[in-house]
PDB file of C-alpha atoms in Angstrom:
ATOM      1  CA  MET M   1       8.701   1.388  -0.547  1.00  0.00           C
ATOM      2  CA  GLU M   2       6.545  -0.644   1.719  1.00  0.00           C
ATOM      3  CA  PHE M   3       2.852  -0.879   0.739  1.00  0.00           C
ATOM      4  CA  ILE M   4       0.456  -1.881   3.499  1.00  0.00           C
ATOM      5  CA  GLU M   5      -3.268  -2.493   2.718  1.00  0.00           C
ATOM      6  CA  GLN M   6      -5.405  -0.985   5.443  1.00  0.00           C
ATOM      7  CA  SER M   7      -8.500  -2.489   7.116  1.00  0.00           C
ATOM      8  CA  ILE M   8     -10.753  -0.942   4.390  1.00  0.00           C
ATOM      9  CA  LYS M   9      -9.899  -2.776   1.250  1.00  0.00           C
ATOM     10  CA  GLY M  10      -8.311  -0.603  -1.518  1.00  0.00           C
ATOM     11  CA  VAL M  11      -6.795   1.943   0.857  1.00  0.00           C
ATOM     12  CA  TRP M  12      -3.008   1.665   1.189  1.00  0.00           C
ATOM     13  CA  LEU M  13      -0.541   3.236   3.452  1.00  0.00           C
ATOM     14  CA  ILE M  14       2.837   3.606   1.784  1.00  0.00           C
ATOM     15  CA  GLU M  15       6.067   3.961   3.629  1.00  0.00           C
ATOM     16  CA  PRO M  16       9.004   5.163   1.447  1.00  0.00           C
ATOM     17  CA  VAL M  17      12.508   4.027   2.448  1.00  0.00           C
ATOM     18  CA  ARG M  18      14.528   6.997   3.619  1.00  0.00           C
ATOM     19  CA  HIS M  19      18.322   7.100   3.259  1.00  0.00           C
ATOM     20  CA  GLY M  20      19.691   9.504   5.782  1.00  0.00           C
ATOM     21  CA  ASP M  21      22.892  11.000   7.192  1.00  0.00           C
ATOM     22  CA  ALA M  22      23.939  14.117   9.027  1.00  0.00           C
ATOM     23  CA  ARG M  23      22.781  16.275   6.008  1.00  0.00           C
ATOM     24  CA  GLY M  24      19.189  14.889   6.152  1.00  0.00           C
ATOM     25  CA  TYR M  25      17.572  12.197   4.028  1.00  0.00           C
ATOM     26  CA  PHE M  26      16.588  11.243   0.573  1.00  0.00           C
ATOM     27  CA  CYS M  27      13.785   9.045  -0.511  1.00  0.00           C
ATOM     28  CA  GLU M  28      11.738   8.233  -3.598  1.00  0.00           C
ATOM     29  CA  SER M  29       8.273   9.516  -2.906  1.00  0.00           C
ATOM     30  CA  PHE M  30       6.694   7.874  -5.992  1.00  0.00           C
ATOM     31  CA  LYS M  31       7.866   5.194  -8.334  1.00  0.00           C
ATOM     32  CA  LYS M  32       5.356   4.268 -10.953  1.00  0.00           C
ATOM     33  CA  ALA M  33       6.512   0.611 -11.420  1.00  0.00           C
ATOM     34  CA  GLU M  34       6.465  -0.194  -7.788  1.00  0.00           C
ATOM     35  CA  PHE M  35       3.126   1.575  -7.178  1.00  0.00           C
ATOM     36  CA  GLU M  36       1.475  -0.287 -10.105  1.00  0.00           C
ATOM     37  CA  GLN M  37       3.000  -3.632  -8.941  1.00  0.00           C
ATOM     38  CA  ALA M  38       1.374  -3.254  -5.446  1.00  0.00           C
ATOM     39  CA  ILE M  39      -1.751  -1.245  -6.071  1.00  0.00           C
ATOM     40  CA  GLY M  40      -2.412  -1.408  -9.778  1.00  0.00           C
ATOM     41  CA  LYS M  41      -2.477   0.979 -12.628  1.00  0.00           C
ATOM     42  CA  VAL M  42      -3.624   4.584 -11.761  1.00  0.00           C
ATOM     43  CA  ASP M  43      -3.100   7.380 -14.116  1.00  0.00           C
ATOM     44  CA  PHE M  44      -2.371  10.506 -12.139  1.00  0.00           C
ATOM     45  CA  VAL M  45      -3.085  13.589 -14.117  1.00  0.00           C
ATOM     46  CA  GLN M  46      -2.601  16.430 -11.647  1.00  0.00           C
ATOM     47  CA  ASP M  47      -0.535  17.298  -8.549  1.00  0.00           C
ATOM     48  CA  ASN M  48      -2.121  19.659  -5.876  1.00  0.00           C
ATOM     49  CA  GLU M  49      -0.836  21.324  -2.770  1.00  0.00           C
ATOM     50  CA  SER M  50      -2.397  23.188   0.087  1.00  0.00           C
ATOM     51  CA  LEU M  51      -0.903  25.089   3.085  1.00  0.00           C
ATOM     52  CA  SER M  52      -2.990  25.247   6.190  1.00  0.00           C
ATOM     53  CA  SER M  53      -2.572  26.332   9.821  1.00  0.00           C
ATOM     54  CA  ARG M  54      -3.222  24.423  13.040  1.00  0.00           C
ATOM     55  CA  GLY M  55      -6.892  23.586  13.559  1.00  0.00           C
ATOM     56  CA  VAL M  56      -7.825  23.740   9.832  1.00  0.00           C
ATOM     57  CA  LEU M  57     -10.125  20.892   9.008  1.00  0.00           C
ATOM     58  CA  ARG M  58     -10.641  20.388   5.259  1.00  0.00           C
ATOM     59  CA  GLY M  59     -13.225  17.931   4.201  1.00  0.00           C
ATOM     60  CA  LEU M  60     -14.733  15.485   3.872  1.00  0.00           C
ATOM     61  CA  HIS M  61     -14.702  15.904   0.148  1.00  0.00           C
ATOM     62  CA  PHE M  62     -15.396  13.770  -2.940  1.00  0.00           C
ATOM     63  CA  GLN M  63     -16.491  14.006  -6.424  1.00  0.00           C
ATOM     64  CA  ARG M  64     -19.408  12.059  -7.932  1.00  0.00           C
ATOM     65  CA  GLY M  65     -19.683   9.880 -11.009  1.00  0.00           C
ATOM     66  CA  GLU M  66     -17.409  10.109 -13.923  1.00  0.00           C
ATOM     67  CA  TYR M  67     -15.462  12.873 -11.972  1.00  0.00           C
ATOM     68  CA  SER M  68     -14.610  10.601  -9.000  1.00  0.00           C
ATOM     69  CA  GLN M  69     -10.934  10.794  -7.975  1.00  0.00           C
ATOM     70  CA  ALA M  70      -8.320   8.477  -6.598  1.00  0.00           C
ATOM     71  CA  LYS M  71      -5.693  10.304  -4.556  1.00  0.00           C
ATOM     72  CA  LEU M  72      -2.169   9.700  -3.332  1.00  0.00           C
ATOM     73  CA  VAL M  73      -1.772  12.034  -0.357  1.00  0.00           C
ATOM     74  CA  ARG M  74       1.255  13.040   1.754  1.00  0.00           C
ATOM     75  CA  VAL M  75       2.469  15.800   4.073  1.00  0.00           C
ATOM     76  CA  SER M  76       5.826  17.473   3.198  1.00  0.00           C
ATOM     77  CA  LEU M  77       5.772  19.871   6.188  1.00  0.00           C
ATOM     78  CA  GLY M  78       3.918  19.505   9.500  1.00  0.00           C
ATOM     79  CA  LYS M  79       1.388  16.953  10.780  1.00  0.00           C
ATOM     80  CA  VAL M  80      -2.174  15.960  10.018  1.00  0.00           C
ATOM     81  CA  VAL M  81      -4.695  13.300  10.809  1.00  0.00           C
ATOM     82  CA  ASP M  82      -6.015  12.113   7.406  1.00  0.00           C
ATOM     83  CA  VAL M  83      -9.414  10.553   7.251  1.00  0.00           C
ATOM     84  CA  VAL M  84     -11.155   8.546   4.461  1.00  0.00           C
ATOM     85  CA  VAL M  85     -14.720   7.359   4.386  1.00  0.00           C
ATOM     86  CA  ASP M  86     -15.826   4.426   2.128  1.00  0.00           C
ATOM     87  CA  LEU M  87     -18.717   5.455  -0.140  1.00  0.00           C
ATOM     88  CA  ARG M  88     -18.503   2.577  -2.594  1.00  0.00           C
ATOM     89  CA  ALA M  89     -21.990   1.264  -3.379  1.00  0.00           C
ATOM     90  CA  GLY M  90     -22.383  -2.301  -2.088  1.00  0.00           C
ATOM     91  CA  SER M  91     -19.044  -2.183  -0.200  1.00  0.00           C
ATOM     92  CA  PRO M  92     -19.089  -4.317   3.012  1.00  0.00           C
ATOM     93  CA  THR M  93     -17.309  -1.325   4.611  1.00  0.00           C
ATOM     94  CA  TYR M  94     -19.662   1.366   3.243  1.00  0.00           C
ATOM     95  CA  GLY M  95     -19.872   4.258   5.661  1.00  0.00           C
ATOM     96  CA  GLN M  96     -16.738   3.211   7.615  1.00  0.00           C
ATOM     97  CA  HIS M  97     -13.802   5.437   8.014  1.00  0.00           C
ATOM     98  CA  LEU M  98     -10.111   5.122   8.501  1.00  0.00           C
ATOM     99  CA  ALA M  99      -7.734   7.628  10.143  1.00  0.00           C
ATOM    100  CA  VAL M 100      -3.905   7.806   9.891  1.00  0.00           C
ATOM    101  CA  GLU M 101      -1.367  10.352  10.968  1.00  0.00           C
ATOM    102  CA  LEU M 102       0.718  11.692   8.035  1.00  0.00           C
ATOM    103  CA  SER M 103       3.705  14.013   8.657  1.00  0.00           C
ATOM    104  CA  HIS M 104       6.948  15.116   7.216  1.00  0.00           C
ATOM    105  CA  GLU M 105       8.615  13.215   9.994  1.00  0.00           C
ATOM    106  CA  ASN M 106       7.057   9.747   9.242  1.00  0.00           C
ATOM    107  CA  GLY M 107       7.029  10.228   5.431  1.00  0.00           C
ATOM    108  CA  ARG M 108       3.906   8.099   5.143  1.00  0.00           C
ATOM    109  CA  GLN M 109       1.566   8.474   2.214  1.00  0.00           C
ATOM    110  CA  LEU M 110      -1.990   7.244   1.747  1.00  0.00           C
ATOM    111  CA  PHE M 111      -3.639   6.019  -1.379  1.00  0.00           C
ATOM    112  CA  VAL M 112      -7.317   6.671  -1.553  1.00  0.00           C
ATOM    113  CA  PRO M 113      -9.287   4.970  -4.261  1.00  0.00           C
ATOM    114  CA  ARG M 114     -12.257   6.399  -6.080  1.00  0.00           C
ATOM    115  CA  HIS M 115     -15.600   6.623  -4.290  1.00  0.00           C
ATOM    116  CA  PHE M 116     -14.133   7.740  -0.876  1.00  0.00           C
ATOM    117  CA  ALA M 117     -14.622  10.972   0.869  1.00  0.00           C
ATOM    118  CA  HIS M 118     -11.326  12.496   2.119  1.00  0.00           C
ATOM    119  CA  GLY M 119     -10.423  15.082   4.621  1.00  0.00           C
ATOM    120  CA  PHE M 120      -7.637  16.114   7.186  1.00  0.00           C
ATOM    121  CA  LEU M 121      -7.144  18.064  10.344  1.00  0.00           C
ATOM    122  CA  VAL M 122      -3.956  20.028  10.837  1.00  0.00           C
ATOM    123  CA  LEU M 123      -2.214  19.167  14.066  1.00  0.00           C
ATOM    124  CA  SER M 124       1.032  21.290  13.651  1.00  0.00           C
ATOM    125  CA  ASP M 125       1.493  25.041  13.352  1.00  0.00           C
ATOM    126  CA  VAL M 126       1.355  24.640   9.587  1.00  0.00           C
ATOM    127  CA  ALA M 127       0.979  21.710   7.199  1.00  0.00           C
ATOM    128  CA  GLN M 128       1.835  21.551   3.541  1.00  0.00           C
ATOM    129  CA  PHE M 129      -0.396  18.866   2.096  1.00  0.00           C
ATOM    130  CA  GLN M 130       0.351  17.396  -1.346  1.00  0.00           C
ATOM    131  CA  TYR M 131      -1.720  15.018  -3.376  1.00  0.00           C
ATOM    132  CA  LYS M 132      -1.809  13.427  -6.790  1.00  0.00           C
ATOM    133  CA  VAL M 133      -5.223  12.844  -8.378  1.00  0.00           C
ATOM    134  CA  ASP M 134      -6.310  10.688 -11.341  1.00  0.00           C
ATOM    135  CA  ASN M 135      -9.022  13.133 -12.487  1.00  0.00           C
ATOM    136  CA  VAL M 136      -9.377  16.856 -12.742  1.00  0.00           C
ATOM    137  CA  TYR M 137     -11.424  18.971 -10.362  1.00  0.00           C
ATOM    138  CA  ALA M 138     -15.060  19.268 -11.436  1.00  0.00           C
ATOM    139  CA  PRO M 139     -16.945  21.761  -9.175  1.00  0.00           C
ATOM    140  CA  GLN M 140     -20.297  20.611 -10.341  1.00  0.00           C
ATOM    141  CA  ALA M 141     -19.519  17.060  -9.150  1.00  0.00           C
ATOM    142  CA  GLU M 142     -18.149  17.894  -5.769  1.00  0.00           C
ATOM    143  CA  VAL M 143     -19.937  16.942  -2.511  1.00  0.00           C
ATOM    144  CA  THR M 144     -18.998  17.616   0.990  1.00  0.00           C
ATOM    145  CA  LEU M 145     -19.743  15.022   3.709  1.00  0.00           C
ATOM    146  CA  ARG M 146     -20.122  16.404   7.259  1.00  0.00           C
ATOM    147  CA  PHE M 147     -16.871  15.902   9.177  1.00  0.00           C
ATOM    148  CA  ASP M 148     -19.012  15.523  12.445  1.00  0.00           C
ATOM    149  CA  ASP M 149     -21.773  13.254  11.173  1.00  0.00           C
ATOM    150  CA  PRO M 150     -22.601  11.061  14.135  1.00  0.00           C
ATOM    151  CA  ALA M 151     -23.255   8.119  11.759  1.00  0.00           C
ATOM    152  CA  LEU M 152     -19.556   8.151  10.784  1.00  0.00           C
ATOM    153  CA  GLY M 153     -18.292   8.065  14.412  1.00  0.00           C
ATOM    154  CA  ILE M 154     -15.020   9.856  13.562  1.00  0.00           C
ATOM    155  CA  GLU M 155     -13.127  10.845  16.656  1.00  0.00           C
ATOM    156  CA  TRP M 156     -11.117  13.776  15.327  1.00  0.00           C
ATOM    157  CA  PRO M 157      -8.165  14.489  17.723  1.00  0.00           C
ATOM    158  CA  VAL M 158      -9.262  18.075  18.480  1.00  0.00           C
ATOM    159  CA  GLY M 159      -7.697  18.219  21.886  1.00  0.00           C
ATOM    160  CA  GLY M 160      -8.223  21.860  22.516  1.00  0.00           C
ATOM    161  CA  LEU M 161      -7.835  22.936  18.952  1.00  0.00           C
ATOM    162  CA  GLU M 162     -10.060  25.679  17.708  1.00  0.00           C
ATOM    163  CA  LEU M 163     -11.395  24.258  14.518  1.00  0.00           C
ATOM    164  CA  ASN M 164     -11.223  26.385  11.377  1.00  0.00           C
ATOM    165  CA  LEU M 165     -13.673  25.228   8.629  1.00  0.00           C
ATOM    166  CA  SER M 166     -14.823  26.671   5.341  1.00  0.00           C
ATOM    167  CA  ASP M 167     -18.466  27.545   4.918  1.00  0.00           C
ATOM    168  CA  LYS M 168     -18.694  24.600   2.485  1.00  0.00           C
ATOM    169  CA  ASP M 169     -17.367  22.195   5.108  1.00  0.00           C
ATOM    170  CA  LYS M 170     -19.821  23.538   7.712  1.00  0.00           C
ATOM    171  CA  ARG M 171     -22.712  22.867   5.411  1.00  0.00           C
ATOM    172  CA  GLY M 172     -21.779  19.392   4.361  1.00  0.00           C
ATOM    173  CA  LYS M 173     -24.349  16.605   3.869  1.00  0.00           C
ATOM    174  CA  LEU M 174     -25.005  13.839   6.332  1.00  0.00           C
ATOM    175  CA  LEU M 175     -24.352  10.296   5.157  1.00  0.00           C
ATOM    176  CA  HIS M 176     -27.985   9.535   4.950  1.00  0.00           C
ATOM    177  CA  GLU M 177     -28.621  12.539   2.833  1.00  0.00           C
ATOM    178  CA  LEU M 178     -26.487  11.303  -0.119  1.00  0.00           C
ATOM    179  CA  ASN M 179     -28.656  10.667  -3.042  1.00  0.00           C
ATOM    180  CA  ASN M 180     -28.081   8.264  -6.023  1.00  0.00           C
ATOM    181  CA  ILE M 181     -25.354   6.375  -4.165  1.00  0.00           C
ATOM    182  CA  ASN M 182     -24.794   4.349  -7.330  1.00  0.00           C
ATOM    183  CA  GLU M 183     -23.563   7.438  -9.041  1.00  0.00           C
ATOM    184  CA  LEU M 184     -20.901   8.145  -6.405  1.00  0.00           C
TER     185      LEU M 184
END
């Protein structure tokens, strides 16, 4: 696997090595020893999966305080643009975002550290999105950051897509509305 730290410190793009022939390919999508050597120790406790259709935008979600989650995300079917926003108190890149394309074709994964908001937009007919997390879901600690907050400057590649958002995502908070940033 190749581990490439991104422009926001702590965020890593991971490119597994695929071995292919006429039958398809094989790759190791996670190898603890290699992961820990490149990124550090992360104790993943749960795997999650979602299936979404074209135009679905999920996010930007995060959990506060002791319930914060690091994530290792990938797409096993379809294509998405995956976006993370740095919410680490005192970070020189606080409020900045990073966007990468993840697909079953490119096999890329993204490691998202704790204290980041995360979301994705489905660009294919369907997308099966998988992620490992290092903390369990705690609904009382969940916060949604507005995907279209002008302060974030995210240019989602909508290109004629009709966006499909949950009510929760439509009502997300603006960056300046986040309280107790040190508890994020």
